[in-house]
Coordinates of C-alpha atoms in Angstrom, one line a residue:
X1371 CA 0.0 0.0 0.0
X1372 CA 2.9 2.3 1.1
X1373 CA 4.7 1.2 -2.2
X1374 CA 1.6 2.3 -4.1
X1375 CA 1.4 5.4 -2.7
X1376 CA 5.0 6.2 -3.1
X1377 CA 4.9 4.8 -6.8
X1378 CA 2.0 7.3 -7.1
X1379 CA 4.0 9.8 -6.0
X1380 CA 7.1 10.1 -7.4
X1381 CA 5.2 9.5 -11.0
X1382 CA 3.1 12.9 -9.9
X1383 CA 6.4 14.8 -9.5
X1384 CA 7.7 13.6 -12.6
X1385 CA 4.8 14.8 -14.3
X1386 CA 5.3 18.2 -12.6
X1387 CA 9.4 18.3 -13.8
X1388 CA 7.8 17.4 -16.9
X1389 CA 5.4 20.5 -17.2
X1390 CA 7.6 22.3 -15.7
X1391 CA 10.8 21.4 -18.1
X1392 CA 8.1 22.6 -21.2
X1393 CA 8.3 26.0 -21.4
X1394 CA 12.1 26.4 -20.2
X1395 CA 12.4 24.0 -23.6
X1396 CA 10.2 26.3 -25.3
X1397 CA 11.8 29.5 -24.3
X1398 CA 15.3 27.7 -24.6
X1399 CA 14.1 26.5 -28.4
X1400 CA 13.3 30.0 -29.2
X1401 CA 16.4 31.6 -27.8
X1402 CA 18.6 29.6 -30.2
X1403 CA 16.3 30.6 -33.0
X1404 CA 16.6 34.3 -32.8
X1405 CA 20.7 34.3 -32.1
X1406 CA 20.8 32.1 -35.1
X1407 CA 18.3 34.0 -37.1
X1408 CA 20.6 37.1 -36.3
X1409 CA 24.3 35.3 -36.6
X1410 CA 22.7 34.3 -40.1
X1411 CA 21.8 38.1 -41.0
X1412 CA 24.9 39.2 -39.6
X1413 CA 26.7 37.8 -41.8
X1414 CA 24.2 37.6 -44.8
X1415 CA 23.9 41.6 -44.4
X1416 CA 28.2 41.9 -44.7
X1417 CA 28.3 39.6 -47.6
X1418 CA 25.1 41.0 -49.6
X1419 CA 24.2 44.5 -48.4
X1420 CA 27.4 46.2 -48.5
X1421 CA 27.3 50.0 -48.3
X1422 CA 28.8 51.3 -51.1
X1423 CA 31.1 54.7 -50.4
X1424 CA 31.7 55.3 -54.2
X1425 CA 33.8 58.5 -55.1
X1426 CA 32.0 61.8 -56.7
X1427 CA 32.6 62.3 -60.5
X1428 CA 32.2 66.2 -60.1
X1429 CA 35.2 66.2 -56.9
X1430 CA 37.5 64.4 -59.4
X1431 CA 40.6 66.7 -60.7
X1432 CA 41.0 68.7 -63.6
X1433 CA 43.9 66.9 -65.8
X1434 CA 47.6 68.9 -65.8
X1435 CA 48.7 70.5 -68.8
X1436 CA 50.9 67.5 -70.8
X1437 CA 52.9 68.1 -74.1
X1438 CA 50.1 65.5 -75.6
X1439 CA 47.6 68.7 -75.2
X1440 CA 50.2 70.8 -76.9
X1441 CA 50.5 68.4 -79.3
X1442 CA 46.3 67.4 -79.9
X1443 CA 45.9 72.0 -80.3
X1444 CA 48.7 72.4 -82.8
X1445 CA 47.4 69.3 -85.0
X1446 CA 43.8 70.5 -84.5
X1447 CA 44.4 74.0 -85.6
X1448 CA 47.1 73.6 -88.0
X1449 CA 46.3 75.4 -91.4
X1450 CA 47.3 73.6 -94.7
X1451 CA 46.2 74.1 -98.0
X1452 CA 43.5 71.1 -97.6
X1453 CA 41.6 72.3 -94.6
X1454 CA 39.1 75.2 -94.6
X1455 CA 36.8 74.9 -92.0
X1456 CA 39.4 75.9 -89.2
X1457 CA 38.7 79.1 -87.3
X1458 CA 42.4 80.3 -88.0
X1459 CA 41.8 79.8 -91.9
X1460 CA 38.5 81.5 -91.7
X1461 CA 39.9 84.5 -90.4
X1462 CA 42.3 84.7 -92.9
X1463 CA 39.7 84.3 -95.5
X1464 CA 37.9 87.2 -93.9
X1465 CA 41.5 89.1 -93.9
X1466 CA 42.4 88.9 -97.2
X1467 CA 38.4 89.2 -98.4
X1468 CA 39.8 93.0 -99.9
X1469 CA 42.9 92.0 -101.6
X1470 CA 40.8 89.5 -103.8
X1471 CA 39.7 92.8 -106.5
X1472 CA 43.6 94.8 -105.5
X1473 CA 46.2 94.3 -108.1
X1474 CA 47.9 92.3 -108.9
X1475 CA 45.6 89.9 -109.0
X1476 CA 45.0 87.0 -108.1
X1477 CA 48.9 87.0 -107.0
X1478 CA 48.3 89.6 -103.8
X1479 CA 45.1 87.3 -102.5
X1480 CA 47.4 84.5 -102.7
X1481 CA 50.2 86.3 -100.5
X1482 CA 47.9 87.5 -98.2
X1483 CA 46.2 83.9 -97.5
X1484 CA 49.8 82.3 -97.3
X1485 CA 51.3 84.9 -94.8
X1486 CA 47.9 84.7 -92.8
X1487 CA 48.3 81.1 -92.4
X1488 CA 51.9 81.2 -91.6
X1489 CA 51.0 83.4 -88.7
X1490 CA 48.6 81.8 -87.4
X1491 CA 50.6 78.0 -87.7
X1492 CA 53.2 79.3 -85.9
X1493 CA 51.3 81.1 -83.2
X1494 CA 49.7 78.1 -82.3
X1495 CA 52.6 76.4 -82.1
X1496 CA 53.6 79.0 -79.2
X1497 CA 50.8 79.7 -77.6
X1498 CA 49.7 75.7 -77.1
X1499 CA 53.2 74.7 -76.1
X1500 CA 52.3 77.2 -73.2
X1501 CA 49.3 76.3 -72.3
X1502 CA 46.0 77.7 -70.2
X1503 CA 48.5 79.4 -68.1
X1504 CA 50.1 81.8 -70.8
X1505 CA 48.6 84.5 -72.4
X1506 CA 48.4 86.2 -75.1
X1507 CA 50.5 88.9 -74.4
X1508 CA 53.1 86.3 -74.0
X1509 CA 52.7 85.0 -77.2
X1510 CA 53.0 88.3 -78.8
X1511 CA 56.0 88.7 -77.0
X1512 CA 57.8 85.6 -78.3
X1513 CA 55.5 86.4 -82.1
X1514 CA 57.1 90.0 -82.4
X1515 CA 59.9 89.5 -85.0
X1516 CA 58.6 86.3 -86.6
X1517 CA 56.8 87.6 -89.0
X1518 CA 59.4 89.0 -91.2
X1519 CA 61.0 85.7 -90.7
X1520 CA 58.1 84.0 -91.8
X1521 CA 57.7 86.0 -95.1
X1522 CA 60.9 86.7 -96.2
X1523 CA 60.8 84.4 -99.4
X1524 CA 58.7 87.3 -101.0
X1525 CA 60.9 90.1 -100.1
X1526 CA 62.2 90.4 -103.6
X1527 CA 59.1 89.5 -105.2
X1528 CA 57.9 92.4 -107.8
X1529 CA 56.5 94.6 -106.7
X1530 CA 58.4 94.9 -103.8
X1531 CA 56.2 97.4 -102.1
X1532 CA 52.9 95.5 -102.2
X1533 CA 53.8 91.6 -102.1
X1534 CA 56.1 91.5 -98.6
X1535 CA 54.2 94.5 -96.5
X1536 CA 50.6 92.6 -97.5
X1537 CA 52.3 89.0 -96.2
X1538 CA 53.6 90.4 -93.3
X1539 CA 50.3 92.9 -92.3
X1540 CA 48.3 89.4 -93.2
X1541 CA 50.7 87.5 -90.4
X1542 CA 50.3 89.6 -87.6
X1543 CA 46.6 89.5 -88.0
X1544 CA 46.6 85.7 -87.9
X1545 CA 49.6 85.7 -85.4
X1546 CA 47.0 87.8 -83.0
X1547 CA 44.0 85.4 -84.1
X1548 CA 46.1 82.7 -82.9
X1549 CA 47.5 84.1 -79.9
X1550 CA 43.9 84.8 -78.3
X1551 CA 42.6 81.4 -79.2
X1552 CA 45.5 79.2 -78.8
X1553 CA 45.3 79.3 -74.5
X1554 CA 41.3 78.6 -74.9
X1555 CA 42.1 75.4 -77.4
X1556 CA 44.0 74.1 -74.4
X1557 CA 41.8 75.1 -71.7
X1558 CA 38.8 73.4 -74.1
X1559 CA 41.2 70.2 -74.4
X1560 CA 41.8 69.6 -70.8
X1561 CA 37.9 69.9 -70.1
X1562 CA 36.9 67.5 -72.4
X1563 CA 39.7 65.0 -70.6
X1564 CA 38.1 66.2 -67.5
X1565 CA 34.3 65.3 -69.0
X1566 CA 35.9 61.9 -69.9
X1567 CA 37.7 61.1 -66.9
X1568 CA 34.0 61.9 -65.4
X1569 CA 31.9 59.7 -67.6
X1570 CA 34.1 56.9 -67.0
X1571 CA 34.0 57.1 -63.2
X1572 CA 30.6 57.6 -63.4
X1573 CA 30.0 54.0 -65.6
X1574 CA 32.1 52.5 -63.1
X1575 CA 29.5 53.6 -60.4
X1576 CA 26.7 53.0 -61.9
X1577 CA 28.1 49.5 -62.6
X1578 CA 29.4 49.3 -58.6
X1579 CA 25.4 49.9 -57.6
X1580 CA 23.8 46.9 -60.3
X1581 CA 26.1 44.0 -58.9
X1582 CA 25.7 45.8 -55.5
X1583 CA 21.7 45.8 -56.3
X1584 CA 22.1 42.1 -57.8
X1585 CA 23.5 40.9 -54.1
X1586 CA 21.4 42.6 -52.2
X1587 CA 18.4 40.9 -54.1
X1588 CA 19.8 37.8 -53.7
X1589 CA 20.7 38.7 -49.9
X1590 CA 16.8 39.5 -49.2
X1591 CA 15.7 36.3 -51.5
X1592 CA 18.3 34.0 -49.0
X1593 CA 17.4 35.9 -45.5
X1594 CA 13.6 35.3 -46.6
X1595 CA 14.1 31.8 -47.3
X1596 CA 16.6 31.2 -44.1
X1597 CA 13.9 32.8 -42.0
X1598 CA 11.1 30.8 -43.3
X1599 CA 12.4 27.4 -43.1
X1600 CA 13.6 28.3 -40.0
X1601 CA 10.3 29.2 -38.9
X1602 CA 8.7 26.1 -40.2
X1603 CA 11.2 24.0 -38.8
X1604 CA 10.6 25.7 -35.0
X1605 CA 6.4 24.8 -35.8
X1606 CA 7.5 21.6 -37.5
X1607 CA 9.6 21.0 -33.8
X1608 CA 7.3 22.1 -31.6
X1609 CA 4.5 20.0 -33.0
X1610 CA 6.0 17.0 -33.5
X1611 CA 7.4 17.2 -29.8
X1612 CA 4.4 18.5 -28.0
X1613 CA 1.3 17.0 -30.2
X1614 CA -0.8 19.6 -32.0
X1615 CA -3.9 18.8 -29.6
X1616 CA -1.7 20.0 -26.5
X1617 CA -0.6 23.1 -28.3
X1618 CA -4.2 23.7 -29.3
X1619 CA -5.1 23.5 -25.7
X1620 CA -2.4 25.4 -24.5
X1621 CA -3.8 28.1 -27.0
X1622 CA -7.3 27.9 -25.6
X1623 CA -6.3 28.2 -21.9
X1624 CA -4.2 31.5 -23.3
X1625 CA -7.5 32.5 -25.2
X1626 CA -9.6 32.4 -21.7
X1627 CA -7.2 33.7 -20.0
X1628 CA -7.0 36.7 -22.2
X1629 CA -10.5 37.5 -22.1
X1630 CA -10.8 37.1 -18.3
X1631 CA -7.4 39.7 -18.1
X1632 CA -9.3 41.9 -20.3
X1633 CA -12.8 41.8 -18.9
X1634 CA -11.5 42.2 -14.9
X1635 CA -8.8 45.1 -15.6
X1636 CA -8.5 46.7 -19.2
X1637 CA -12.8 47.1 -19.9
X1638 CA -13.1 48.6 -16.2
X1639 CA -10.0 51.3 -17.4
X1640 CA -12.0 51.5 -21.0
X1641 CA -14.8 52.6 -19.5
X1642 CA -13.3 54.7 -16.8
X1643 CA -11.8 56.6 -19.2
X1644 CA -15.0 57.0 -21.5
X1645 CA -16.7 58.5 -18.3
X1646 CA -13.7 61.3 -17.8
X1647 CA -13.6 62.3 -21.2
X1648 CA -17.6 62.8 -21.6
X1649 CA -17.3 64.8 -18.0
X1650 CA -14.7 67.0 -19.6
X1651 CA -16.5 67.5 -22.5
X1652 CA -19.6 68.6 -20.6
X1653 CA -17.5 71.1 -18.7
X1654 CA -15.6 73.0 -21.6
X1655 CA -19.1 75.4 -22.5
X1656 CA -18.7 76.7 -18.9
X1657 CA -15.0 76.8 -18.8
X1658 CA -14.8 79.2 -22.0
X1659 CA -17.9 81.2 -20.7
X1660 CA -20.6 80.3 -23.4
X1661 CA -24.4 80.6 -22.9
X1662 CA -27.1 78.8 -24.1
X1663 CA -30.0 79.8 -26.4
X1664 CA -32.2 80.5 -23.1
X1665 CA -29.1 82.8 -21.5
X1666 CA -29.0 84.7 -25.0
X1667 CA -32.4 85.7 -25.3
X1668 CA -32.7 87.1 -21.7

């Protein structure tokens, strides 16, 4: 009988270690969910979501001043007898517009265009070699005997007071043409190294933020995954460990217990609080000294 008894008891206690041990499982189940959820999105968020620190296009520097500029502004503005379109040639054409009706014809036109052009050649070649950061006075400076120089193969050309003074009145003007233009040829070089130099750091960005986009698709796409398998696997564990019936209890006794909590203490504080609002509400006519109709009329 005493055996019975104590058989009785000790399976009672278990029973109580048991119910007892369920929710510490629970709670203990739960914990390692959520560190593992976040150890996994630790790591998924350095790996996928990186924050990109990706440099400004506009911040970059403007290019120096290299001998290839020099080089690119004497080429591009370089007169010869096959190109017409240059700004150089076409002042020369608008030079020597006069000479094309002066005598002798068409031999003075000629001279004129030629010492235009050999002005202008070799003012560029001065005024790119120096870059943005010489003017023009410099150039005229280092132009101011070259153009006798430059036209000396007519100096004996009949007749000898038309020929030589109109090729070397014709090279000043396109020595000066050059001169003001040759600084601003460099100048416009450099910024369109600087515009490229921009639209290739900006293509670099822009091709930094769609395989950072890609990863951070496929970072969401694995967290989402990770954290729904997980989930069904904590359900899937719960379940199979507890029985669905108990859990389904367990939810009902939660259910009536909720009700009962909310029926003895939040209602009561509901409508407590529905009665001080309406008695505030009654009392705001007198506080800001209204009257009724009745008060009115009198």
């Amino acid at each position: 009988m005493y055996a019975g008894i104590n058989g009785q008891g000790s399976s009672n206690s278990n029973n109580g270690k048991s119910k007892k041990g369920r929710p510490t499982t629970i709670a203990f189940a739960v914990v390692c969910f959520l560190l593992s959820f976040y150890m996994i999105y630790s790591i998924a968020n350095k790996i996928f979501f990186t924050t990109l620190n990706l440099p400004n296009p506009d911040k970059i520097p403007k290019p120096a001043f290299t001998p290839a500029h020099a080089k690119q502004c004497i080429s591009e503005n370089w007169i010869d007898n096959d190109i017409h379109q240059l700004d150089g040639f076409k002042t020369c054409i608008e030079t020597c517009k006069k000479s094309q009706s002066e005598k002798p014809a068409p031999q003075l036109h000629r001279v004129c265009l030629d010492g235009c052009a050999k002005g202008t050649n070799s003012a560029f070649e001065i005024s790119c070699n120096g870059g943005p950061s010489r003017d023009f006075k410099y150039c005229e400076k280092e132009f101011a005997s070259r153009c006798s120089s430059e036209c000396s193969n007519y100096k004996g050309v009949p007749p000898k007071q038309l020929i030589f003074p109109k090729c070397k009145s014709s090279c000043e003007v396109g020595m000066r043409t050059a001169c003001h233009m040759g600084a601003s040829k460099t100048t416009m070089l450099i910024n369109q190294d600087w515009e490229v130099l921009k639209e290739i750091m900006s293509a670099e960005n822009d091709e930094a933020r769609k395989e950072n986009a890609s990863k951070s698709f496929w970072g969401g796409m694995f967290s989402y995954a990770f954290f729904m398998l997980a989930t069904l696997g904590g359900i899937a564990y719960i379940v199979n460990k507890y029985g669905m019936e108990q859990i389904i209890d367990r939810a009902d006794v939660f259910k009536v217990r909720f009700i009962i909590f909310s029926e003895e203490h939040v209602l009561p504080l509901l409508k407590k609080s529905i009665r001080f609002t309406k008695k505030k509400v009654a009392e705001l006519p007198n506080k800001f000294g209204a009257k009724t109709k009745t008060e009115k009329l009198v």
